Coordinates of C-alpha atoms and ligand atoms in Angstrom, one line a residue:
M1 CA 102.8 -10.8 -49.0
K2 CA 100.2 -8.5 -47.6
G3 CA 100.1 -6.5 -50.9
G4 CA 99.8 -9.7 -52.9
N5 CA 96.8 -10.9 -50.8
Y6 CA 95.3 -7.5 -51.1
N7 CA 95.7 -7.5 -54.9
R8 CA 94.4 -10.9 -55.3
F9 CA 91.4 -10.0 -53.2
R10 CA 90.9 -6.8 -55.1
G11 CA 91.1 -8.7 -58.4
R12 CA 88.4 -11.1 -57.4
H13 CA 86.4 -8.3 -56.0
L14 CA 86.7 -6.4 -59.3
S15 CA 85.6 -9.3 -61.4
V16 CA 82.6 -9.9 -59.2
T17 CA 81.7 -6.3 -59.5
L18 CA 82.1 -6.4 -63.2
I19 CA 79.9 -9.4 -63.6
T20 CA 77.3 -7.9 -61.4
L21 CA 77.4 -4.7 -63.4
I22 CA 77.1 -6.5 -66.8
F23 CA 74.2 -8.6 -65.5
T24 CA 72.4 -5.5 -64.1
T25 CA 72.9 -3.7 -67.4
I26 CA 71.4 -6.6 -69.3
I27 CA 68.4 -6.8 -66.9
L28 CA 67.8 -3.1 -67.2
W29 CA 68.1 -3.2 -70.9
V30 CA 65.8 -6.2 -71.3
S31 CA 63.2 -4.9 -68.9
E32 CA 63.0 -1.6 -70.7
K33 CA 62.1 -3.5 -73.9
N34 CA 59.9 -6.0 -72.2
P35 CA 58.6 -5.3 -68.7
S36 CA 57.2 -8.8 -68.2
I37 CA 60.8 -10.2 -68.2
T38 CA 61.5 -8.1 -65.1
T39 CA 58.6 -9.9 -63.6
L40 CA 60.1 -13.2 -64.4
L41 CA 63.6 -12.2 -63.2
T42 CA 62.5 -10.6 -60.0
G43 CA 59.7 -13.1 -59.4
Q44 CA 57.4 -10.2 -58.6
D45 CA 54.5 -8.7 -60.3
Q46 CA 55.6 -5.3 -59.4
F47 CA 53.7 -2.4 -60.9
T48 CA 54.9 1.1 -61.6
W49 CA 52.7 4.0 -62.5
P50 CA 53.0 5.2 -66.1
S51 CA 56.1 7.3 -66.3
S52 CA 54.5 10.1 -68.1
V53 CA 52.9 12.3 -65.5
C54 CA 49.7 13.6 -67.0
N55 CA 46.6 15.0 -65.3
Y56 CA 43.5 13.2 -66.5
A57 CA 41.4 15.8 -64.8
K58 CA 42.4 18.5 -67.3
G59 CA 40.5 18.4 -70.5
Q60 CA 37.0 18.8 -71.9
W61 CA 33.7 17.2 -72.4
V62 CA 32.9 16.3 -76.0
A63 CA 29.7 15.1 -77.6
D64 CA 30.0 11.4 -78.5
S65 CA 27.3 9.4 -80.3
R66 CA 28.8 6.2 -78.9
R67 CA 27.7 7.1 -75.4
P68 CA 26.2 5.9 -73.1
L69 CA 28.2 2.7 -72.7
Y70 CA 25.1 0.7 -71.7
S71 CA 21.4 1.0 -71.6
G72 CA 19.6 2.5 -68.6
F73 CA 16.6 0.2 -69.5
G74 CA 18.8 -2.8 -69.9
C75 CA 21.0 -2.7 -66.8
K76 CA 18.3 -3.7 -64.4
Q77 CA 20.4 -6.4 -62.8
W78 CA 22.9 -3.9 -61.3
L79 CA 21.3 -0.5 -61.2
S80 CA 19.2 0.6 -58.2
E81 CA 15.9 1.7 -59.5
M82 CA 16.2 5.1 -57.8
W83 CA 19.3 5.9 -59.9
A84 CA 18.1 4.5 -63.3
C85 CA 16.8 7.8 -64.7
R86 CA 15.5 6.0 -67.8
L87 CA 12.9 4.4 -65.6
T88 CA 11.7 7.7 -64.1
Q89 CA 9.6 10.5 -65.5
R90 CA 12.6 12.3 -66.9
L91 CA 12.3 12.9 -70.6
D92 CA 15.6 14.6 -71.5
F93 CA 18.6 12.3 -71.7
S94 CA 21.1 14.6 -73.5
Y95 CA 23.4 14.2 -70.5
E96 CA 24.1 10.7 -71.6
G97 CA 25.9 11.7 -74.8
Y98 CA 29.2 13.0 -73.7
R99 CA 32.7 11.7 -73.0
W100 CA 35.6 13.2 -71.2
L101 CA 38.7 13.9 -73.3
P102 CA 41.9 14.7 -71.3
N103 CA 44.2 17.2 -72.8
N104 CA 47.5 15.4 -72.4
C105 CA 46.7 11.8 -71.4
E106 CA 46.0 8.7 -73.4
M107 CA 42.5 7.6 -72.7
P108 CA 41.6 4.5 -74.7
E109 CA 38.0 3.8 -75.5
F110 CA 36.5 1.6 -72.8
E111 CA 35.9 -1.8 -74.2
R112 CA 34.4 -4.3 -71.8
S113 CA 35.9 -7.6 -73.0
A114 CA 39.4 -6.0 -73.1
F115 CA 38.8 -4.5 -69.7
L116 CA 37.8 -7.9 -68.2
R117 CA 40.8 -9.6 -69.9
R118 CA 43.1 -7.1 -68.4
M119 CA 41.4 -7.7 -65.0
Q120 CA 41.9 -11.5 -65.3
D121 CA 42.1 -13.0 -61.8
K122 CA 41.9 -9.6 -60.2
T123 CA 39.6 -8.0 -57.6
I124 CA 38.4 -4.4 -57.8
A125 CA 37.1 -3.0 -54.6
F126 CA 35.2 0.2 -54.0
I127 CA 35.0 1.4 -50.4
G128 CA 33.0 4.5 -49.6
D129 CA 29.6 6.2 -49.4
S130 CA 26.6 5.9 -51.7
L131 CA 28.6 7.8 -54.4
G132 CA 31.1 4.9 -54.3
R133 CA 28.1 2.6 -54.6
Q134 CA 27.1 4.5 -57.7
Q135 CA 30.5 4.0 -59.2
F136 CA 30.4 0.3 -58.4
Q137 CA 27.0 -0.1 -60.1
S138 CA 28.2 1.9 -63.0
L139 CA 31.3 -0.5 -63.4
M140 CA 29.0 -3.6 -63.2
C141 CA 26.9 -2.1 -66.0
M142 CA 30.0 -1.2 -68.0
A143 CA 31.6 -4.6 -67.6
T144 CA 28.4 -6.4 -68.6
G145 CA 27.4 -3.9 -71.3
G146 CA 24.2 -3.5 -69.3
E147 CA 23.0 -6.9 -70.5
M148 CA 21.5 -9.6 -68.3
S149 CA 24.4 -11.7 -67.2
P150 CA 23.2 -14.8 -65.3
E151 CA 26.7 -16.3 -65.3
V152 CA 28.0 -13.5 -63.0
E153 CA 28.3 -15.0 -59.6
D154 CA 27.3 -13.5 -56.3
V155 CA 30.3 -14.0 -54.1
G156 CA 29.3 -11.6 -51.3
K157 CA 29.6 -14.5 -48.7
E158 CA 33.3 -14.8 -49.4
Y159 CA 33.7 -11.3 -48.0
G160 CA 31.1 -11.6 -45.2
L161 CA 28.8 -9.4 -47.2
V162 CA 25.5 -10.9 -46.2
K163 CA 22.4 -9.2 -44.9
A164 CA 22.3 -9.2 -41.1
R165 CA 19.1 -10.0 -39.4
G166 CA 16.8 -7.0 -39.3
A167 CA 19.1 -5.1 -41.7
K168 CA 17.6 -3.4 -44.8
R169 CA 20.6 -4.6 -47.0
P170 CA 24.0 -6.0 -46.6
D171 CA 27.0 -3.7 -46.0
G172 CA 28.2 -4.4 -49.6
W173 CA 28.1 -6.7 -52.6
A174 CA 30.7 -8.8 -54.5
F175 CA 30.3 -10.3 -57.9
R176 CA 32.5 -12.5 -60.0
F177 CA 32.8 -12.8 -63.8
P178 CA 33.6 -16.5 -64.2
N179 CA 35.2 -16.3 -67.6
T180 CA 38.0 -14.0 -66.4
N181 CA 37.7 -14.7 -62.7
T182 CA 37.3 -10.9 -62.1
T183 CA 35.7 -9.8 -58.9
I184 CA 34.1 -6.4 -58.4
L185 CA 32.9 -5.4 -55.0
Y186 CA 31.6 -2.6 -52.9
Y187 CA 31.7 -2.0 -49.2
W188 CA 29.7 0.7 -47.5
S189 CA 31.9 2.9 -45.3
S190 CA 30.6 6.4 -45.6
T191 CA 33.4 8.0 -43.5
L192 CA 36.2 5.5 -43.9
A193 CA 36.4 5.3 -40.1
D194 CA 36.2 2.1 -38.2
L195 CA 32.8 1.6 -36.5
V196 CA 32.5 -0.4 -33.3
P197 CA 29.4 -0.6 -31.2
I198 CA 30.3 0.6 -27.7
N199 CA 28.1 -2.1 -26.2
S200 CA 27.9 -4.9 -28.7
T201 CA 25.0 -6.7 -26.9
D202 CA 22.9 -3.5 -27.0
P203 CA 21.7 -2.7 -30.4
R204 CA 20.7 0.8 -29.2
S205 CA 24.2 1.7 -27.9
N206 CA 26.3 4.4 -29.3
V207 CA 28.9 3.4 -31.9
A208 CA 32.6 4.4 -31.6
M209 CA 33.8 5.9 -34.9
H210 CA 37.5 5.5 -34.8
L211 CA 38.9 8.3 -37.0
D212 CA 42.4 6.9 -36.9
R213 CA 41.6 3.3 -37.8
P214 CA 40.5 2.0 -41.2
P215 CA 37.3 0.0 -41.4
A216 CA 37.8 -3.6 -40.2
F217 CA 36.6 -4.8 -43.6
M218 CA 39.4 -3.0 -45.3
R219 CA 42.0 -4.2 -42.9
K220 CA 40.8 -7.8 -43.3
Y221 CA 40.6 -8.0 -47.0
L222 CA 43.1 -5.5 -48.3
H223 CA 45.6 -8.2 -49.3
R224 CA 43.0 -9.7 -51.7
F225 CA 42.5 -6.5 -53.7
D226 CA 44.3 -5.6 -56.9
V227 CA 42.5 -2.2 -57.3
L228 CA 41.0 -0.2 -54.5
V229 CA 39.0 3.0 -54.8
L230 CA 38.2 4.9 -51.7
N231 CA 35.9 7.8 -51.3
T232 CA 34.2 9.9 -48.6
G233 CA 32.8 13.3 -48.1
H234 CA 29.1 13.9 -47.8
H235 CA 28.4 12.1 -44.5
W236 CA 30.6 14.5 -42.6
N237 CA 27.8 16.4 -41.0
R238 CA 26.5 16.6 -37.5
G239 CA 23.0 15.4 -38.4
K240 CA 24.2 12.1 -40.0
L241 CA 26.5 11.4 -37.1
T242 CA 23.8 12.0 -34.5
A243 CA 21.2 10.0 -36.4
N244 CA 23.6 7.0 -36.5
R245 CA 24.7 7.5 -32.9
W246 CA 28.3 7.7 -34.0
V247 CA 30.7 9.2 -31.5
M248 CA 34.2 10.3 -32.7
Y249 CA 37.1 8.4 -31.1
V250 CA 40.8 9.1 -31.5
N251 CA 43.5 6.9 -30.0
G252 CA 40.9 4.5 -28.7
K253 CA 39.2 7.2 -26.6
P254 CA 36.4 9.7 -27.1
N255 CA 37.8 12.6 -29.0
D256 CA 39.0 15.5 -26.9
D257 CA 41.1 17.3 -29.5
S258 CA 39.3 20.6 -30.1
K259 CA 40.6 20.7 -33.7
L260 CA 38.7 17.5 -34.5
V261 CA 35.4 18.7 -33.2
S262 CA 34.6 20.5 -36.4
M263 CA 33.3 18.3 -39.1
G264 CA 35.8 19.6 -41.6
G265 CA 38.7 19.0 -39.3
A266 CA 37.6 15.4 -38.5
K267 CA 37.1 14.6 -42.1
N268 CA 40.5 15.9 -43.0
F269 CA 42.1 14.0 -40.1
T270 CA 40.4 10.8 -41.2
A271 CA 41.4 11.2 -44.9
Y272 CA 45.0 11.7 -43.8
S273 CA 44.9 8.8 -41.3
I274 CA 43.6 6.3 -43.8
S275 CA 46.0 7.4 -46.5
K276 CA 48.9 7.1 -44.2
W277 CA 47.9 3.6 -43.1
L278 CA 47.2 2.5 -46.6
D279 CA 50.5 3.9 -47.8
S280 CA 52.3 1.9 -45.1
Q281 CA 50.7 -1.3 -46.4
L282 CA 51.4 -0.8 -50.0
P283 CA 55.1 -2.0 -49.9
Y284 CA 53.9 -5.4 -48.8
L285 CA 51.2 -5.5 -51.5
P286 CA 53.0 -4.9 -54.7
R287 CA 50.0 -5.9 -56.8
L288 CA 47.7 -3.4 -55.3
K289 CA 46.9 -0.1 -57.1
A290 CA 45.2 2.2 -54.7
F291 CA 43.1 5.3 -55.5
F292 CA 41.4 7.9 -53.4
R293 CA 38.6 9.4 -55.4
T294 CA 37.9 13.1 -54.8
I295 CA 34.6 14.3 -53.7
S296 CA 31.6 14.2 -56.0
P297 CA 30.1 17.7 -56.3
R298 CA 26.5 18.6 -55.3
H299 CA 24.4 21.1 -57.2
F300 CA 21.6 22.2 -54.9
R301 CA 20.6 25.7 -55.6
N302 CA 18.5 27.9 -53.3
G303 CA 18.7 25.5 -50.4
D304 CA 19.6 22.0 -49.4
W305 CA 18.0 18.5 -49.3
N306 CA 15.7 19.6 -46.5
T307 CA 15.0 23.2 -47.5
G308 CA 13.8 22.8 -51.0
G309 CA 17.1 23.1 -52.9
S310 CA 16.9 22.0 -56.5
C311 CA 18.8 21.4 -59.7
D312 CA 16.4 21.9 -62.6
N313 CA 18.8 22.5 -65.5
T314 CA 18.6 19.8 -68.2
T315 CA 20.9 21.5 -70.8
P316 CA 24.4 20.0 -70.8
L317 CA 27.5 22.2 -70.2
T318 CA 25.8 25.5 -69.5
E319 CA 28.8 26.2 -67.1
G320 CA 31.4 25.4 -69.7
R321 CA 33.0 22.3 -71.0
E322 CA 36.7 22.6 -70.0
V323 CA 38.8 22.1 -66.9
L324 CA 42.1 23.9 -67.0
Q325 CA 43.2 24.0 -63.4
D326 CA 46.2 22.0 -62.2
Q327 CA 45.1 21.5 -58.6
S328 CA 42.2 19.4 -57.6
S329 CA 39.0 21.2 -56.3
D330 CA 39.2 18.7 -53.4
E331 CA 42.1 19.9 -51.4
V332 CA 41.5 17.5 -48.5
V333 CA 41.9 14.3 -50.6
E334 CA 44.6 15.8 -52.8
G335 CA 46.5 16.8 -49.6
A336 CA 45.9 13.4 -48.0
V337 CA 47.5 11.4 -50.8
K338 CA 50.3 13.8 -51.5
G339 CA 53.7 12.1 -51.1
T340 CA 52.1 8.6 -50.8
R341 CA 51.9 5.8 -53.3
I342 CA 48.1 6.3 -53.5
K343 CA 46.8 7.8 -56.7
L344 CA 44.4 10.7 -56.8
L345 CA 41.2 9.9 -58.9
D346 CA 40.3 13.5 -59.4
I347 CA 36.7 13.8 -60.7
T348 CA 35.5 16.9 -58.8
A349 CA 36.0 19.7 -61.3
I350 CA 35.0 17.4 -64.2
S351 CA 31.8 16.5 -62.6
D352 CA 31.1 20.0 -61.4
L353 CA 30.4 21.0 -65.1
R354 CA 27.6 18.4 -65.2
D355 CA 24.9 19.7 -63.0
E356 CA 22.2 18.5 -65.4
G357 CA 23.2 14.9 -64.8
H358 CA 21.7 14.5 -61.3
I359 CA 18.5 12.6 -60.4
S360 CA 16.9 16.0 -59.7
H361 CA 13.2 15.8 -59.0
Y362 CA 12.5 12.9 -61.2
S363 CA 12.8 10.2 -58.6
V364 CA 10.7 7.1 -58.9
R365 CA 9.6 7.6 -55.3
A366 CA 8.3 11.0 -56.6
T367 CA 7.2 12.2 -53.2
G368 CA 6.5 15.9 -53.7
G369 CA 9.4 18.3 -53.4
I370 CA 12.3 15.8 -52.9
N371 CA 15.3 16.8 -55.1
D372 CA 18.4 14.7 -55.4
C373 CA 21.2 17.0 -56.6
L374 CA 23.8 14.8 -55.1
H375 CA 23.5 11.4 -56.7
W376 CA 23.8 11.0 -60.5
C377 CA 21.6 9.4 -63.1
L378 CA 23.0 6.1 -64.4
P379 CA 24.2 5.7 -67.1
G380 CA 25.9 9.0 -66.5
I381 CA 28.7 10.9 -64.9
P382 CA 30.1 8.0 -62.7
D383 CA 30.7 6.0 -65.9
T384 CA 33.3 8.7 -66.7
W385 CA 34.9 8.2 -63.3
N386 CA 35.3 4.5 -64.2
E387 CA 36.7 5.3 -67.6
L388 CA 39.3 7.5 -65.9
L389 CA 40.0 4.6 -63.5
A390 CA 40.3 2.0 -66.3
A391 CA 42.8 4.3 -68.1
Q392 CA 45.0 4.4 -65.0
I393 CA 45.1 0.7 -64.0
Ligands
NAG1 C1 40.9 -16.5 -59.3 O1 41.8 -15.4 -58.9 C2 42.3 -15.5 -57.6 C3 43.1 -14.3 -57.4 O2 42.3 -13.2 -57.4 C4 43.1 -16.8 -57.5 O3 43.6 -16.9 -56.2 C5 42.3 -18.0 -57.9 O4 43.1 -19.1 -57.9 C6 41.7 -17.8 -59.3 N1 40.8 -18.9 -59.6 C7 40.9 -19.6 -60.6 C8 39.9 -20.7 -60.8 O5 41.8 -19.4 -61.5
NAG2 C1 25.3 -3.6 -22.5 O1 23.9 -3.7 -22.8 C2 23.2 -4.7 -22.1 C3 21.8 -4.8 -22.7 O2 21.2 -3.6 -22.8 C4 23.2 -4.4 -20.7 O3 22.6 -5.4 -20.0 C5 24.7 -4.3 -20.2 O4 24.7 -3.9 -18.8 C6 25.4 -3.3 -21.0 N1 26.8 -3.3 -20.7 C7 27.5 -2.3 -20.4 C8 29.0 -2.5 -20.1 O5 27.1 -1.1 -20.3
NAG3 C1 44.5 18.4 -42.9 O1 45.4 17.8 -42.1 C2 46.7 17.9 -42.4 C3 47.6 17.0 -41.6 O2 47.3 17.1 -40.3 C4 47.1 19.4 -42.3 O3 48.5 19.5 -42.7 C5 46.2 20.2 -43.3 O4 46.5 21.6 -43.1 C6 44.8 19.9 -43.0 N1 44.0 20.5 -44.0 C7 42.8 21.1 -43.8 C8 42.1 21.6 -45.0 O5 42.3 21.1 -42.7

């Protein structure tokens, strides 16, 4: 009696198991052939990174007559004048004629209409410092081909990106391509820390810079992003913090951790904090592909911004054309995303070979002696960062 019950139960159990097994096998088999069927079956637009693990940062620069991807004269709608080297006194533009060729990864030619179709109904967000803004402007030029595009809509208001009273500019910009409903936006957060005035009614009060809390903008809008690119790096110096009256906070209190008093320690702590937080959100946001871009290298020689440092080379690739190393040159960002679902957008060593691509001393504001060996001419090196991004989304 007992045995019979048991056997009957086991029989039913076995057939359920068998059916489940067969069904699972079919799903697995079908989804391998056609991933979109998985989407239908699971009801989720879940993404997985390409299974082939290749390092886009290893490869070489090659001359390419099809570069640049847009005209530096044409892309007036999106390029800041100070970064459009074609509009300055610079006469040598050989830096525009190269493309990055990874050794072991597929990197399809960037084609703007195909890119926008792929980004149908999607939002691409850049959050970071002025180098992030360069990457944003570059992508706007790449996506429009550098042509006047009156149809592209300013949707900054949707994201609260409006110029505050008395401010020089808004904290960011957002534009939408109506044909594909693709939104590209940028938010200025130079340290990726949350900034909160200590006394909000006093415009001259200090500002708490919460190292362990992502910017409010990012917390608020993260669920609306399909692609996110973070960056930070060059604002981690005492002078900038003091000038902005930013005071480091950890755990909601002024920082008293001696390890975090050094700029390097605080930057590292913030990069790890934001990566950990973002990684904790990603399981709930299966559409979102998140990247942390590594630091953009500077090329000041014989000094700095303030001490007459310069970068006068105009000949491409005088330091070589290849990157062979496996590790990133930015160990902070590489370490921060290690073991998370955030992808490294490693551009440091690649860009380090391109010292001739900076604004140098050709600024439009040509006030004697100012050299910009930090920002890049556009079109230029940040276009390559976006090609690397486009290949990985
Ligand atoms: C545009 O895309 C968003 C998702 O990013 C979607 O919510 C919205 O409905 C789309 N609008 C149109 C008109 O299809
Ligand atoms: C904040 O600033 C206002 C204006 O300067 C001042 O009246 C007020 O006392 C300040 N509040 C605190 C808590 O310090
Ligand atoms: C950055 O912080 C992490 C986590 O606390 C630590 O393991 C790592 O050694 C730090 N790296 C640097 C370069 O300070």
